[in-house]
mmCIF file of C-alpha atoms in Angstrom:
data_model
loop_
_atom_site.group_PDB
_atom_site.id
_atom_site.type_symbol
_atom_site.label_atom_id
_atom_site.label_comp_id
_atom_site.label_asym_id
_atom_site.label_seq_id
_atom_site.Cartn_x
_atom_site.Cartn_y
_atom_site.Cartn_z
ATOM 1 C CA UNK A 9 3.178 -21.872 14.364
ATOM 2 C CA UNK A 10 5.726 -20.997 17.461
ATOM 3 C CA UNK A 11 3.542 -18.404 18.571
ATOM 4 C CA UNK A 12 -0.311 -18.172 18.606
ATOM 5 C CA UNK A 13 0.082 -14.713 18.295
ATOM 6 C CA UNK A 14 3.268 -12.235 17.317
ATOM 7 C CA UNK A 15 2.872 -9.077 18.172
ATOM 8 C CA UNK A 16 4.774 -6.210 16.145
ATOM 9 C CA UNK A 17 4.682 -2.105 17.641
ATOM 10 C CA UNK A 18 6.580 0.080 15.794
ATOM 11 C CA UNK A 19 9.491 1.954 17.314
ATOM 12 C CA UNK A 20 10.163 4.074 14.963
ATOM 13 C CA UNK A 21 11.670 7.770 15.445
ATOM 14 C CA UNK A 22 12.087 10.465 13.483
ATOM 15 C CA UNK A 23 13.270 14.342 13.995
ATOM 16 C CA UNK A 24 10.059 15.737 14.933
ATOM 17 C CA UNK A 25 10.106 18.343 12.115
ATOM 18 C CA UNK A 26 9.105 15.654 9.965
ATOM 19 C CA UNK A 27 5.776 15.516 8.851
ATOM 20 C CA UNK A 28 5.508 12.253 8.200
ATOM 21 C CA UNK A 29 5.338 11.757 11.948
ATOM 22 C CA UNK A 30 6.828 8.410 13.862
ATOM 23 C CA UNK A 31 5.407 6.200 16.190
ATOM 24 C CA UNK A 32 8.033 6.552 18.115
ATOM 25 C CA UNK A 33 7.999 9.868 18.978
ATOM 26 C CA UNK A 34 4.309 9.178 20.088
ATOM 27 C CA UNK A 35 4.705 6.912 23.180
ATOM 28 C CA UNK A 36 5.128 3.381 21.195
ATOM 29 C CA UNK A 37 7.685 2.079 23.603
ATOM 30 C CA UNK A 38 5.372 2.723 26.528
ATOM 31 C CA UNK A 39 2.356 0.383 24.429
ATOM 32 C CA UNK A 40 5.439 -2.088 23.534
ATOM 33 C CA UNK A 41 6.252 -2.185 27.501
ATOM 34 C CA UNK A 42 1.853 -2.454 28.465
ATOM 35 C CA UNK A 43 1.640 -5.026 26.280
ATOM 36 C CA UNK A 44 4.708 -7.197 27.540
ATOM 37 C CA UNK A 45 3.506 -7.205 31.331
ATOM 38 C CA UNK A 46 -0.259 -7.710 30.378
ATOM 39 C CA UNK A 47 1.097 -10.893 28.525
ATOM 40 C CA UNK A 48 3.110 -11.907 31.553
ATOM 41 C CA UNK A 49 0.558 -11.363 33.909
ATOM 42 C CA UNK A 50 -1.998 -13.086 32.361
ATOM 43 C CA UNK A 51 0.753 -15.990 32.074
ATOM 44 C CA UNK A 52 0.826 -15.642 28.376
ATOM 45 C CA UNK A 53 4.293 -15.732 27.125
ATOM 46 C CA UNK A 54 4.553 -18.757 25.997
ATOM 47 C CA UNK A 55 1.672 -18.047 23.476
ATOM 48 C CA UNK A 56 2.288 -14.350 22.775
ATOM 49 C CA UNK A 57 5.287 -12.531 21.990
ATOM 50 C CA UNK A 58 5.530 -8.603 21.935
ATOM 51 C CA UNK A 59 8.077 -7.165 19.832
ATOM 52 C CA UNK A 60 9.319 -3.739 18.884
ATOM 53 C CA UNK A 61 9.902 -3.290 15.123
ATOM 54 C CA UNK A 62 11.526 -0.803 12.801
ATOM 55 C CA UNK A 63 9.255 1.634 10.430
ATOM 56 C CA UNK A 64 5.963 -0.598 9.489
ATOM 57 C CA UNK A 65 5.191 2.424 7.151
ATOM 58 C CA UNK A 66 1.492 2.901 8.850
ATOM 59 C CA UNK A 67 3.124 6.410 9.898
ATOM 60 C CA UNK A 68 -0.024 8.191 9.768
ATOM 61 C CA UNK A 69 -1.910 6.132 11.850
ATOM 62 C CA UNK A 70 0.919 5.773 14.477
ATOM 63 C CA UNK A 71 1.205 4.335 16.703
ATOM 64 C CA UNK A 72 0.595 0.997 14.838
ATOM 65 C CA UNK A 73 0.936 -2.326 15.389
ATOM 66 C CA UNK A 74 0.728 -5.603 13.523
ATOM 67 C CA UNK A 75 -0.433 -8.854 14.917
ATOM 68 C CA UNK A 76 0.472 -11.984 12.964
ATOM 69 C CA UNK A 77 -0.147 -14.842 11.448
ATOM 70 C CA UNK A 78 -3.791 -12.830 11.447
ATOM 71 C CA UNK A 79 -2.159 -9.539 9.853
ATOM 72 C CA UNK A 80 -4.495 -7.203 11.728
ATOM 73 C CA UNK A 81 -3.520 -3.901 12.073
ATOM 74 C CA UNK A 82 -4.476 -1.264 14.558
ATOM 75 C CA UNK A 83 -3.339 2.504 14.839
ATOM 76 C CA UNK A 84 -3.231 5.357 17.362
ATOM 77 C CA UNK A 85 -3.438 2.912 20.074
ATOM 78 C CA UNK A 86 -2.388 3.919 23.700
ATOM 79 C CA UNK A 87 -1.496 2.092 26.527
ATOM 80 C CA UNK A 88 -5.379 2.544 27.747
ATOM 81 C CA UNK A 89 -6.426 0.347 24.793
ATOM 82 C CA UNK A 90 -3.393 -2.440 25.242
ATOM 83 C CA UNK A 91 -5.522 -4.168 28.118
ATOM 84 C CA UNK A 92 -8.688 -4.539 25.685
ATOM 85 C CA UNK A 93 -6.255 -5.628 22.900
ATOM 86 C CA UNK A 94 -5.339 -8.544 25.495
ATOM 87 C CA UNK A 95 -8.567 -9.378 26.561
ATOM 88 C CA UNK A 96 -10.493 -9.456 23.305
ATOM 89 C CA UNK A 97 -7.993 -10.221 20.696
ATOM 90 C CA UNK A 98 -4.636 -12.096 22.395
ATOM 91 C CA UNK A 99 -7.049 -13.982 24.642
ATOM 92 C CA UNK A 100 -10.390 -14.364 22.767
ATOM 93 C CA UNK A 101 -9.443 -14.393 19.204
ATOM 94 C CA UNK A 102 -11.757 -11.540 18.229
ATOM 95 C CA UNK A 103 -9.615 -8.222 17.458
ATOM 96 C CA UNK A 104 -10.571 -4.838 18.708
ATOM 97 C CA UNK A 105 -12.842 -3.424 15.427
ATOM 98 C CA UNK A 106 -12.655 -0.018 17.194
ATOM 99 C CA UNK A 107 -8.766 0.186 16.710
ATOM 100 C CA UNK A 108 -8.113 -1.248 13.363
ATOM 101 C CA UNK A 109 -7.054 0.154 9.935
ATOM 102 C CA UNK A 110 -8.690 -1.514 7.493
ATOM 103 C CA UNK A 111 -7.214 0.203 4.521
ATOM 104 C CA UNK A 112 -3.850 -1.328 5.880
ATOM 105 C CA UNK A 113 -5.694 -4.825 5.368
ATOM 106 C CA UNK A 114 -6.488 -4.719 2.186
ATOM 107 C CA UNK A 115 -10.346 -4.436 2.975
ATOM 108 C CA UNK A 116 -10.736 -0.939 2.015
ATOM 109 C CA UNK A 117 -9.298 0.939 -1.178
ATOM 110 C CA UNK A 118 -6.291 2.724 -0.318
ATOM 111 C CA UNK A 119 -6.908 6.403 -0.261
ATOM 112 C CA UNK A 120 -4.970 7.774 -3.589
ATOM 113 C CA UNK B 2 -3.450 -9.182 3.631
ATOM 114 C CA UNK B 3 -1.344 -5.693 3.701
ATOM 115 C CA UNK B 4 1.838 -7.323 2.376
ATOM 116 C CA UNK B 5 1.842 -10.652 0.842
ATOM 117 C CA UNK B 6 5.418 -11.722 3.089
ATOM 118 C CA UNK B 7 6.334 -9.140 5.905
ATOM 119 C CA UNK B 8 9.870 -10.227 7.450
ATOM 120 C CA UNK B 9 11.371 -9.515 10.237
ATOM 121 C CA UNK B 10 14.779 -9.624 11.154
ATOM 122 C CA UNK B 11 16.272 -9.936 14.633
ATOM 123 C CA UNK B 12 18.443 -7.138 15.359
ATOM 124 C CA UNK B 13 18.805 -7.110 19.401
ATOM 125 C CA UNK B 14 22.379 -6.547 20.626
ATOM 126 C CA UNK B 15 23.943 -8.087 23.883
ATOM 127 C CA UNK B 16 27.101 -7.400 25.640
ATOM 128 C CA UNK B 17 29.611 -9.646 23.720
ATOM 129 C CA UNK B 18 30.321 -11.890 26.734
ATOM 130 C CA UNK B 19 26.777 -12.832 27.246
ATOM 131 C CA UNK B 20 26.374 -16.503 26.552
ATOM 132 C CA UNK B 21 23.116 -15.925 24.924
ATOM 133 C CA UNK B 22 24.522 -14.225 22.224
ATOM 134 C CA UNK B 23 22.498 -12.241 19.560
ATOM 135 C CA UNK B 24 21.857 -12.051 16.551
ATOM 136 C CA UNK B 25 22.656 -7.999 16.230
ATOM 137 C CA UNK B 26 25.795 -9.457 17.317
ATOM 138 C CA UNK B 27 26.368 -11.633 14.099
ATOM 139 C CA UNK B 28 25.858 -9.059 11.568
ATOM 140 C CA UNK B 29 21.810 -9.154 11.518
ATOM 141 C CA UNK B 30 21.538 -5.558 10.241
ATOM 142 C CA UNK B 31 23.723 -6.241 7.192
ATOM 143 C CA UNK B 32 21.189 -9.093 6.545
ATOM 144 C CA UNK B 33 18.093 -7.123 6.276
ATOM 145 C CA UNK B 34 20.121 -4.590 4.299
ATOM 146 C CA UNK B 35 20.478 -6.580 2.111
ATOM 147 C CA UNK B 36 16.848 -8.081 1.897
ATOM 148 C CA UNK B 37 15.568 -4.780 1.706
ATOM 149 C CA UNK B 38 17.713 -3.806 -1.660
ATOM 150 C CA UNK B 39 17.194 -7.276 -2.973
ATOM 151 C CA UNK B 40 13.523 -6.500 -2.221
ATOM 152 C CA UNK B 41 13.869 -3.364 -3.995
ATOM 153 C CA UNK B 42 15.728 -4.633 -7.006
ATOM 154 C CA UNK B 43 13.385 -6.922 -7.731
ATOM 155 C CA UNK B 44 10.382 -4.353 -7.930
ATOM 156 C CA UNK B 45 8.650 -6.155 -4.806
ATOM 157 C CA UNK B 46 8.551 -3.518 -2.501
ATOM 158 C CA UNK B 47 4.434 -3.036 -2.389
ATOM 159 C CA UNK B 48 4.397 -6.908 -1.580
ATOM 160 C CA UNK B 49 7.459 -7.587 0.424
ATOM 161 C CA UNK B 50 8.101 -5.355 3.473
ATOM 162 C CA UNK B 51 11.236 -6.188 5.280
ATOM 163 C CA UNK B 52 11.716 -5.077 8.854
ATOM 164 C CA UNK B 53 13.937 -5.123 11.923
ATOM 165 C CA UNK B 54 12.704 -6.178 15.276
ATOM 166 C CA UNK B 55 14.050 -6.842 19.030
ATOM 167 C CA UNK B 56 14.654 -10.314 20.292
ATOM 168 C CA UNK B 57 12.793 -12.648 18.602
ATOM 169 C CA UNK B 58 13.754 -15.394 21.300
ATOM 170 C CA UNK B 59 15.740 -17.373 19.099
ATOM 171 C CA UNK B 60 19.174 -16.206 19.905
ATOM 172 C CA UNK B 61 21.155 -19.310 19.636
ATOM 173 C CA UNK B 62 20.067 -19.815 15.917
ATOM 174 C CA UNK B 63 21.085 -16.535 14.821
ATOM 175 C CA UNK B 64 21.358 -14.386 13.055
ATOM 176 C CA UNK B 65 17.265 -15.203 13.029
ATOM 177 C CA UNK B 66 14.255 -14.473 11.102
ATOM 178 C CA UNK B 67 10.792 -14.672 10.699
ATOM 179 C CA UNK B 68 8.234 -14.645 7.732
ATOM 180 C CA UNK B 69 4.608 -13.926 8.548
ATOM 181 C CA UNK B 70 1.774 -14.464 7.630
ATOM 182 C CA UNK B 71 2.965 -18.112 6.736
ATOM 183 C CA UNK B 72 5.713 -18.510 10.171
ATOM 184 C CA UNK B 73 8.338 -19.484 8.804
ATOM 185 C CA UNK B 74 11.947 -19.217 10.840
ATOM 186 C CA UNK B 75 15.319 -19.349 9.326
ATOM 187 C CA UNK B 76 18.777 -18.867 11.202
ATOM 188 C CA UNK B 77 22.036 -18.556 10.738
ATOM 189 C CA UNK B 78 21.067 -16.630 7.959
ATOM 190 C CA UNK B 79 24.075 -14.816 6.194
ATOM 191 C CA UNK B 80 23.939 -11.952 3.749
ATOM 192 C CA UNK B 81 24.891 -14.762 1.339
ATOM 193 C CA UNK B 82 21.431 -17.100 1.306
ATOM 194 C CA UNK B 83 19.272 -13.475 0.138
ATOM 195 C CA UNK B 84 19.068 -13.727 -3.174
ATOM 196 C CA UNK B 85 18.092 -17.187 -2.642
ATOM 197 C CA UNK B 86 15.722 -16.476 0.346
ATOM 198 C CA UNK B 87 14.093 -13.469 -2.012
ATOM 199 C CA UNK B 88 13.864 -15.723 -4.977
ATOM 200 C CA UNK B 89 12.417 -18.870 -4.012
ATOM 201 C CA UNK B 90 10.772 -17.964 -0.950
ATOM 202 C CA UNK B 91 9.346 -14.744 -1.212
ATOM 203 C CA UNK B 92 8.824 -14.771 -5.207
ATOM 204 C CA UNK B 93 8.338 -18.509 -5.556
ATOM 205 C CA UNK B 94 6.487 -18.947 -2.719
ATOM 206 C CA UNK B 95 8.476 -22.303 -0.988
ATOM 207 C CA UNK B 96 10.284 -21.819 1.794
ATOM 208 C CA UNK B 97 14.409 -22.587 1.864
ATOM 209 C CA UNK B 98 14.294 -25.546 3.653
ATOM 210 C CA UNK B 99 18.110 -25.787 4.486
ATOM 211 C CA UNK B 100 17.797 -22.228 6.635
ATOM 212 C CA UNK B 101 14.856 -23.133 7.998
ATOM 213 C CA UNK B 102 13.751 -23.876 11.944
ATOM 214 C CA UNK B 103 11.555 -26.445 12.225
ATOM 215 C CA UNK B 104 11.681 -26.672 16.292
ATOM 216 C CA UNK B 105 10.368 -23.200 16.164
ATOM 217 C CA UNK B 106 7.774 -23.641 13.679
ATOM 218 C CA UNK B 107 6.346 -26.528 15.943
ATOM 219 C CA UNK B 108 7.400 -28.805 13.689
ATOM 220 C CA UNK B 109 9.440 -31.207 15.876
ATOM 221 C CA UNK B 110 9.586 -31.154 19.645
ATOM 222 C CA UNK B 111 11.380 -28.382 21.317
ATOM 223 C CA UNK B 112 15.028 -29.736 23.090
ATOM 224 C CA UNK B 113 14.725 -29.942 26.451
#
């Protein structure tokens, strides 16, 4: 695997009339950016890479992010939370129970 | 596992005289166009989700992409390997070996 961890934030905008709502529009770039210089600064990079992503269709939980090869998902995380998400997760393997969507992960029927 | 293969296709842009280049650059965005109707055609679109991302640090193998959970890189991918890409790889479940990148899968030892 090229990275240990690959890290996906959606960047998503839509008009914000739409009710579907967009990650986007709710500060994503500004995780995005936390989570690139927490990587750096904990020397990182060459483990962890931070990307933004189009639509990952977890709209109503934005803003979401996906963290492979693990496929955890977390939602309406801020840049308060990215330093945790670091810490606990990027570094220490265990991710951040508090932020995740487990309906996204397949451990939890979807809500019909 | 939310989607059984979530792919993500490079679609940063650089100014044409960078030596770098990029895969936005190369036609990337025509590429996941085409995933995503291929994708669609084939009725996998609760299995298969097909994104575009920023730099995915593979730039001189572009146009690039990535398959998680499994981490599997292709590049110089061209709107022309799809169908093949959708139908062994993502319904068949074995990667297309001729696209793929084994220096950034780990498989062989980076260049130096």
């Amino acid at each position: 695997m090229r990275f240990r961890h690959h890290v996906f934030v959606c960047e998503n905008h839509r008009d914000p009339s739409d009710p579907r709502g967009a990650c986007g529009n709710k500060g994503s770039e500004a995780i995005r950016a936390a989570l690139k210089a927490e990587v750096a600064r904990r020397g990182l990079k060459a483990q962890v890479r931070v990307n933004g992503a189009g639509c990952l269709d977890a709209c109503a939980f934005g803003p979401s992010i996906v963290v492979y090869p693990e496929g955890v998902w977390y939602g309406h995380v801020s840049p308060a939370d990215v330093p945790e998400i670091v810490e606990r997760h990027l570094v220490g393997g265990t991710p951040v129970e508090r932020l995740r969507l487990p309906r996204l992960e397949g451990r939890e029927p979807p809500v019909s």
